[in-house]
Short mmCIF file of N, CA and C and ligand atoms in Angstrom, two decimals:
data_model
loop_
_atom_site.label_atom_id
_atom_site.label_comp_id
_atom_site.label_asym_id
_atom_site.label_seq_id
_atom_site.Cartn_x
_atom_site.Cartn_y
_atom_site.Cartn_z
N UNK D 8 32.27 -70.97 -104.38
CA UNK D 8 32.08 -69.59 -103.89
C UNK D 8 32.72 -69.41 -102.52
N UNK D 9 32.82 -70.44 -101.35
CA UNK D 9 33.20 -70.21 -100.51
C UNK D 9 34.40 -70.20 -100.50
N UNK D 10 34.93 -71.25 -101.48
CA UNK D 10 36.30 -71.69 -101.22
C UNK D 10 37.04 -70.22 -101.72
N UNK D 11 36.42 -69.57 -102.70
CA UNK D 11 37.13 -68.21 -103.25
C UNK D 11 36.86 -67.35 -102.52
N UNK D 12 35.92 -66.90 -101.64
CA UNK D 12 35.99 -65.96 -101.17
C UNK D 12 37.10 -66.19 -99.37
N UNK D 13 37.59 -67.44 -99.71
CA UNK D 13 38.21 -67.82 -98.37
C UNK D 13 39.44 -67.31 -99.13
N UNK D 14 40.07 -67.58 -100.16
CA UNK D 14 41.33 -67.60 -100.50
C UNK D 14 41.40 -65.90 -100.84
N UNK D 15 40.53 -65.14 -101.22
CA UNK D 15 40.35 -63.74 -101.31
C UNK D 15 40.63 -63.32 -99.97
N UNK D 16 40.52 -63.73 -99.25
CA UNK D 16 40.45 -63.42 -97.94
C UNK D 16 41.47 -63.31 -97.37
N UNK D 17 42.45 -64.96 -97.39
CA UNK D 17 43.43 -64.92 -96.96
C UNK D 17 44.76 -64.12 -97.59
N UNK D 18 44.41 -64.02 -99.05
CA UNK D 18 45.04 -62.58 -99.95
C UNK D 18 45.16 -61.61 -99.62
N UNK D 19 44.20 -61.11 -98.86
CA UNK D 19 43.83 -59.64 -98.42
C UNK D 19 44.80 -59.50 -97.25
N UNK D 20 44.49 -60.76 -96.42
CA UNK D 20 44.87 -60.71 -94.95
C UNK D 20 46.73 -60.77 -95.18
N UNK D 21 47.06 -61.46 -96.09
CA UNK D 21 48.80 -61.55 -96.34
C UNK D 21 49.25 -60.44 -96.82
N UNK D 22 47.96 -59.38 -97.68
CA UNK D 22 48.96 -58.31 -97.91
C UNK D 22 49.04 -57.09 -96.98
N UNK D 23 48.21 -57.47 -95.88
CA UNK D 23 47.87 -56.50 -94.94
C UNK D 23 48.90 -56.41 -94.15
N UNK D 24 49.23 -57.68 -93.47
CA UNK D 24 49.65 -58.05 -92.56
C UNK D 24 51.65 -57.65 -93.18
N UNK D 25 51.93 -57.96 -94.36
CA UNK D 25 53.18 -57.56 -94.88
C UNK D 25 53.56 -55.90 -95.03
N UNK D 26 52.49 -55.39 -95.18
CA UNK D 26 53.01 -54.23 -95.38
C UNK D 26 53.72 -53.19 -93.84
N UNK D 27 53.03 -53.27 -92.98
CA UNK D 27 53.58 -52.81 -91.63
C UNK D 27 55.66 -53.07 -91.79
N UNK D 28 55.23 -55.20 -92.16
CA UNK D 28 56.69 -54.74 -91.87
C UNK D 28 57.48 -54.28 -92.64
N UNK D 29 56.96 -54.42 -94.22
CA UNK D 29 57.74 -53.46 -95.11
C UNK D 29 57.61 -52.38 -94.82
N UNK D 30 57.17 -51.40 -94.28
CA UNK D 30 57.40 -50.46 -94.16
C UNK D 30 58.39 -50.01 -92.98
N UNK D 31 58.57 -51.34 -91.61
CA UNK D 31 59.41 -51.15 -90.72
C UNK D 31 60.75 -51.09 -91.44
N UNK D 32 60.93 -52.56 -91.99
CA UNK D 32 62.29 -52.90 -93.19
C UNK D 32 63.40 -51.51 -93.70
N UNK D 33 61.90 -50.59 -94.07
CA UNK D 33 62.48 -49.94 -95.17
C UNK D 33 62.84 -48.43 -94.30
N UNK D 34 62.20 -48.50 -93.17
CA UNK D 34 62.72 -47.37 -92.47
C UNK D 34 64.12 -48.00 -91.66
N UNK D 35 64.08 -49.30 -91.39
CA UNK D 35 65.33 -49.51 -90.56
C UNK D 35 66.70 -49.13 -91.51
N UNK D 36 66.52 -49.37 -93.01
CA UNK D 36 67.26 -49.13 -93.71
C UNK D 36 68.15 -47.86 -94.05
N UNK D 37 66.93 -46.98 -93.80
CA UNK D 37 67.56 -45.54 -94.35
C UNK D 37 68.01 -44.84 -93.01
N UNK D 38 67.40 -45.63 -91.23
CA UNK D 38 67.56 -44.56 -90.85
C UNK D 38 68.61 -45.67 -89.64
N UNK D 39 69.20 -46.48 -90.14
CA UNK D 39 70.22 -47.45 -89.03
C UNK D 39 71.08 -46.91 -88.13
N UNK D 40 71.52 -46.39 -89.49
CA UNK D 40 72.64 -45.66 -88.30
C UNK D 40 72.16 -44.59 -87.34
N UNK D 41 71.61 -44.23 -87.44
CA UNK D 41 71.36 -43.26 -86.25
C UNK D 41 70.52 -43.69 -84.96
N UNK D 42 69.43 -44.44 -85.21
CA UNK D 42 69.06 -44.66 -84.33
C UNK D 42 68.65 -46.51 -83.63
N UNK D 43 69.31 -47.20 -84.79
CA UNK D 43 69.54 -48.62 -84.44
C UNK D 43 70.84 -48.67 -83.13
N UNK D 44 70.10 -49.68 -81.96
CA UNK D 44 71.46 -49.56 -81.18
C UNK D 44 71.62 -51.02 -80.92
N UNK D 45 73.01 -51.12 -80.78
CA UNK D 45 73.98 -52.42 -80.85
C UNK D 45 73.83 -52.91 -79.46
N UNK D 46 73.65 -54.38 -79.27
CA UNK D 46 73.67 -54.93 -77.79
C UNK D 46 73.98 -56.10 -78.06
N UNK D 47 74.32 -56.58 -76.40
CA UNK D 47 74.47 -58.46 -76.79
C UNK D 47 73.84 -59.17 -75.60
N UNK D 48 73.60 -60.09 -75.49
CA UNK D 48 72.56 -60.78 -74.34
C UNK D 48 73.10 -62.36 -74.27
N UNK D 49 72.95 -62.92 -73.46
CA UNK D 49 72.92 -63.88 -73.29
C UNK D 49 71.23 -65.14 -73.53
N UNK D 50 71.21 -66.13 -73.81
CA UNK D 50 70.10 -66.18 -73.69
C UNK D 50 69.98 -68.35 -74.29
N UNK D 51 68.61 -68.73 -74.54
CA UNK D 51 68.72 -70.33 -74.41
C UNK D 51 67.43 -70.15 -75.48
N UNK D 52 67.79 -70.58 -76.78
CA UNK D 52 67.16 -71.02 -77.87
C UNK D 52 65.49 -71.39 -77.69
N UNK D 53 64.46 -71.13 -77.54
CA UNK D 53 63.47 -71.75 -77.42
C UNK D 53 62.45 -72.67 -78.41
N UNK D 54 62.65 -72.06 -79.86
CA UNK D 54 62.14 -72.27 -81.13
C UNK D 54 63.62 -71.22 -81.94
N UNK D 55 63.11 -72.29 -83.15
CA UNK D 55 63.72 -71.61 -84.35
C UNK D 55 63.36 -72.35 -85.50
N UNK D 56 62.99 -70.78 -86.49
CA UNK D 56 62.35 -71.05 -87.70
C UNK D 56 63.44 -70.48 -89.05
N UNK D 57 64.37 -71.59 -89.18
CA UNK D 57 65.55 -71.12 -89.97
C UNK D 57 64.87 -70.48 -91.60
N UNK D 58 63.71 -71.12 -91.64
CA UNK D 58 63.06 -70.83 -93.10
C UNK D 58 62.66 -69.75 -93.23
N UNK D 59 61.93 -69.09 -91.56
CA UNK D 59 61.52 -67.55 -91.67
C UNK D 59 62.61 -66.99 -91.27
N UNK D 60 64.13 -67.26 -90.77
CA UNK D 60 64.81 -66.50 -90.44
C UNK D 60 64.62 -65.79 -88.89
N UNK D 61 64.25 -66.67 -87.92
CA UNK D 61 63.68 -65.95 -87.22
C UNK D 61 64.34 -67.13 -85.76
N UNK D 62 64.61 -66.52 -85.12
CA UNK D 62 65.04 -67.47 -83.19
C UNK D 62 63.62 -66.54 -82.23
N UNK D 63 63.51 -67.65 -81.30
CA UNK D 63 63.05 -67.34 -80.14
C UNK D 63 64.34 -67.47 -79.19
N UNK D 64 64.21 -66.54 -78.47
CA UNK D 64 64.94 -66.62 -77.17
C UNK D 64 64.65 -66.03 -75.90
N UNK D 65 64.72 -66.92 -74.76
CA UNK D 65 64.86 -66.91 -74.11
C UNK D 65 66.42 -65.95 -72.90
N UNK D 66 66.18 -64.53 -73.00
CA UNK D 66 67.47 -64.07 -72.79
C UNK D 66 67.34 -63.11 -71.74
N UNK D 67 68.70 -62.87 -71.00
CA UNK D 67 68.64 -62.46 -69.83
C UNK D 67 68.41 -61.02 -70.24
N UNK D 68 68.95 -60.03 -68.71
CA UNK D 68 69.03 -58.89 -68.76
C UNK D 68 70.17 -58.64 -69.91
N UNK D 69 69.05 -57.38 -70.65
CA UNK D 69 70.45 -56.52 -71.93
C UNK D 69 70.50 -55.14 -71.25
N UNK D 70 71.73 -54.81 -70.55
CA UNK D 70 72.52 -53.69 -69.85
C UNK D 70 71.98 -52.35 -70.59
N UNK D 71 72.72 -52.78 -72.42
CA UNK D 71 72.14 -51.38 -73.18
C UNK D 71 71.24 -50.93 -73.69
N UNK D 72 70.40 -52.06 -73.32
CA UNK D 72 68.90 -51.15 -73.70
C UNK D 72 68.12 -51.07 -72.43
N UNK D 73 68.31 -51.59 -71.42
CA UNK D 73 68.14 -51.54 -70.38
C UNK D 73 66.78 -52.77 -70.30
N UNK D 74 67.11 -53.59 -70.80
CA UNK D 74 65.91 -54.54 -70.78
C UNK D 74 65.57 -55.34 -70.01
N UNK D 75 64.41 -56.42 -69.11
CA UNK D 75 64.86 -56.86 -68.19
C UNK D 75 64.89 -58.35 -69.12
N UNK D 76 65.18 -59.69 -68.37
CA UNK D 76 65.09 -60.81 -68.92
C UNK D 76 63.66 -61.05 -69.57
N UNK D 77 63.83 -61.47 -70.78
CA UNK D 77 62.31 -62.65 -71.15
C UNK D 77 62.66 -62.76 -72.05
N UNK D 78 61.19 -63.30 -72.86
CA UNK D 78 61.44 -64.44 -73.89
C UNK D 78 60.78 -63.84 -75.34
N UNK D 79 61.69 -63.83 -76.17
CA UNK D 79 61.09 -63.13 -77.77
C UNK D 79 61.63 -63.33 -78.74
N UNK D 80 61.15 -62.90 -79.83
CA UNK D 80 61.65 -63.31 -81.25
C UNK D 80 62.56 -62.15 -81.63
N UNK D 81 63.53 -63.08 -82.31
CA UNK D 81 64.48 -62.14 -83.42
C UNK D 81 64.33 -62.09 -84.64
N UNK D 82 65.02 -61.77 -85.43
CA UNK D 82 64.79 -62.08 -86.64
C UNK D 82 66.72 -62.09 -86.77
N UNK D 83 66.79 -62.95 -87.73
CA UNK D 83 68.20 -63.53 -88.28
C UNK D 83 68.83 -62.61 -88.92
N UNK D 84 70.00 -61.72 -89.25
CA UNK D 84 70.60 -60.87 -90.38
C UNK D 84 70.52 -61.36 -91.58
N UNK D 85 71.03 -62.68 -91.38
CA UNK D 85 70.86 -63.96 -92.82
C UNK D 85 71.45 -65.18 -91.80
N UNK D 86 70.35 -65.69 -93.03
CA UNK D 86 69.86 -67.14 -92.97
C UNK D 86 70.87 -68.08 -92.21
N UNK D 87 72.04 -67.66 -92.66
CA UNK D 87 73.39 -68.41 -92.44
C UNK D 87 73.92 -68.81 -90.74
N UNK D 88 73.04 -67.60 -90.45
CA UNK D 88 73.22 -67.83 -88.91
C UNK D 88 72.90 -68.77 -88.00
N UNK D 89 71.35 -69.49 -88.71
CA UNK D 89 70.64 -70.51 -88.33
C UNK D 89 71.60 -72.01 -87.97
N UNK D 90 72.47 -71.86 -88.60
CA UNK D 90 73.49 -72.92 -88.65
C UNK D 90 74.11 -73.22 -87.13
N UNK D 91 74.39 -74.55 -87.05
CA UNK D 91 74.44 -75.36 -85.78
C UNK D 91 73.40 -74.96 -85.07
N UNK D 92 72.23 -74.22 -85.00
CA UNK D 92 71.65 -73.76 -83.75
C UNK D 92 70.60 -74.64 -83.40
N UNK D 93 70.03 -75.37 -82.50
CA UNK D 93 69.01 -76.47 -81.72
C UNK D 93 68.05 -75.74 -80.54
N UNK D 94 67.21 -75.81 -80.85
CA UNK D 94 66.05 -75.61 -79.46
C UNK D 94 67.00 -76.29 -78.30
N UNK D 95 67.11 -75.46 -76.94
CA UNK D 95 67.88 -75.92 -75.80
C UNK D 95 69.50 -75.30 -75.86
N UNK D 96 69.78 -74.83 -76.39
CA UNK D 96 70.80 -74.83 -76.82
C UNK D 96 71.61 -73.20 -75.96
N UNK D 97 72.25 -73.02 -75.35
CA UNK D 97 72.61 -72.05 -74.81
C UNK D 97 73.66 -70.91 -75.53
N UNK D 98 73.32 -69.78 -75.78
CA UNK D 98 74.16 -68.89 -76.91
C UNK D 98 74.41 -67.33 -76.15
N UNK D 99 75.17 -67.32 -76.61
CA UNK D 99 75.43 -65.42 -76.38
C UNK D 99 75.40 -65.06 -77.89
N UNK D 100 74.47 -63.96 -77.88
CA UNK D 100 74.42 -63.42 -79.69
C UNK D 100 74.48 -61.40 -79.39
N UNK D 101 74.62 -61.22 -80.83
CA UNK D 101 74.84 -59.83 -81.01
C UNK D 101 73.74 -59.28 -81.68
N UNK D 102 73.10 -58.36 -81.22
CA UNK D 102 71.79 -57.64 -81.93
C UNK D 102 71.52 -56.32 -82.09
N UNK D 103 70.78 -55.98 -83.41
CA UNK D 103 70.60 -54.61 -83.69
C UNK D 103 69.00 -54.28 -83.20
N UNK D 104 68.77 -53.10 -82.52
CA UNK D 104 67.41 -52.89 -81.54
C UNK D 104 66.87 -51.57 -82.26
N UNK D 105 65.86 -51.78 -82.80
CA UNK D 105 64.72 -50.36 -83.15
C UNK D 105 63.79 -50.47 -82.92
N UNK D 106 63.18 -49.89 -81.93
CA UNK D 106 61.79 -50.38 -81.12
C UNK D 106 61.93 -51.78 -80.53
N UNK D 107 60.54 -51.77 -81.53
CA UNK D 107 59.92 -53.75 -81.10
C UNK D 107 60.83 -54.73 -82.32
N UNK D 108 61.82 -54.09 -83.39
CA UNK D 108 62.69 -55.09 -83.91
C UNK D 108 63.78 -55.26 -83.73
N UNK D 109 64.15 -56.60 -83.38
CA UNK D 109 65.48 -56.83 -82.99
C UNK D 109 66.27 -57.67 -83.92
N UNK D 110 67.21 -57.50 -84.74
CA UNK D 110 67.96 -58.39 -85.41
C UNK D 110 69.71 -58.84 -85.01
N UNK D 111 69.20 -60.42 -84.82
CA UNK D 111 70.14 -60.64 -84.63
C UNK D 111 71.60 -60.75 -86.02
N UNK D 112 72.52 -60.19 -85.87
CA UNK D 112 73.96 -60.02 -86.16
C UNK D 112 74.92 -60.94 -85.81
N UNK D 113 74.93 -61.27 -85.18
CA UNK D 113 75.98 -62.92 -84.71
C UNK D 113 75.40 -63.48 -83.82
N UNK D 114 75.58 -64.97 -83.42
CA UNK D 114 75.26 -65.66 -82.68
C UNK D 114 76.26 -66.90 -82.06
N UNK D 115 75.93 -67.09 -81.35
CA UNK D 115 76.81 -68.40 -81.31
C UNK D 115 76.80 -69.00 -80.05
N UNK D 116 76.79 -70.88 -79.88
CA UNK D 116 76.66 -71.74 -79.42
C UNK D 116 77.49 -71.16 -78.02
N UNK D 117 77.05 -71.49 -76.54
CA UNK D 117 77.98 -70.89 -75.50
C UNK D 117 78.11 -71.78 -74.62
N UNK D 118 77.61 -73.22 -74.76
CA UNK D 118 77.75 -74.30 -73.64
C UNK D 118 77.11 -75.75 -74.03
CU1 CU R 7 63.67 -59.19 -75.13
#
């Protein structure tokens, strides 16, 4: 009984928690072009989760969004990007910005 109402639970909690971003997903989709904006940053790998598609970074000031330096998650365009990349690792990458999501578009090793 417990063990099911734990796994009911954690069911509930995975489909909860997915839908927000499907619903971010699916608006970034239809509405990109207009209001997704293009930037690039400099910045130093902190974590990376090639399986979720996802970098931490550590990155300076971004000019076009007017951001100041710190430290946050991206999410990958595809997977493919994950390639050569190491915690420590110093990169300049290219990213698409809507709100609080940022996807990174290119990346690459800078030192
Ligand atoms: Cu940031």
């Amino acid at each position: 009984m417990t063990k099911l109402r734990s796994i009911l639970f954690v069911t509930a909690f995975g489909l909860t928690a997915m839908l927000p971003a499907q619903a971010t997903d699916m608006g970034m989709a239809s509405t990109a072009k207009p209001s997704a904006q293009m930037a690039h940053a400099e910045g130093v790998i902190k974590a990376l989760d090639a399986k979720a598609g996802t970098v931490t970074l550590a990155h300076g000031p971004v000019q076009e969004l007017k951001w100041p330096a710190m430290t946050m998650a991206f999410r990958l365009a595809k997977p493919e990007l994950a390639k050569g990349l190491t915690v420590g690792k110093k990169v300049t990458f290219e990213f698409q910005s809507q709100g609080m999501a940022a996807v990174i578009t290119a990346i690459k090793v800078s030192g």
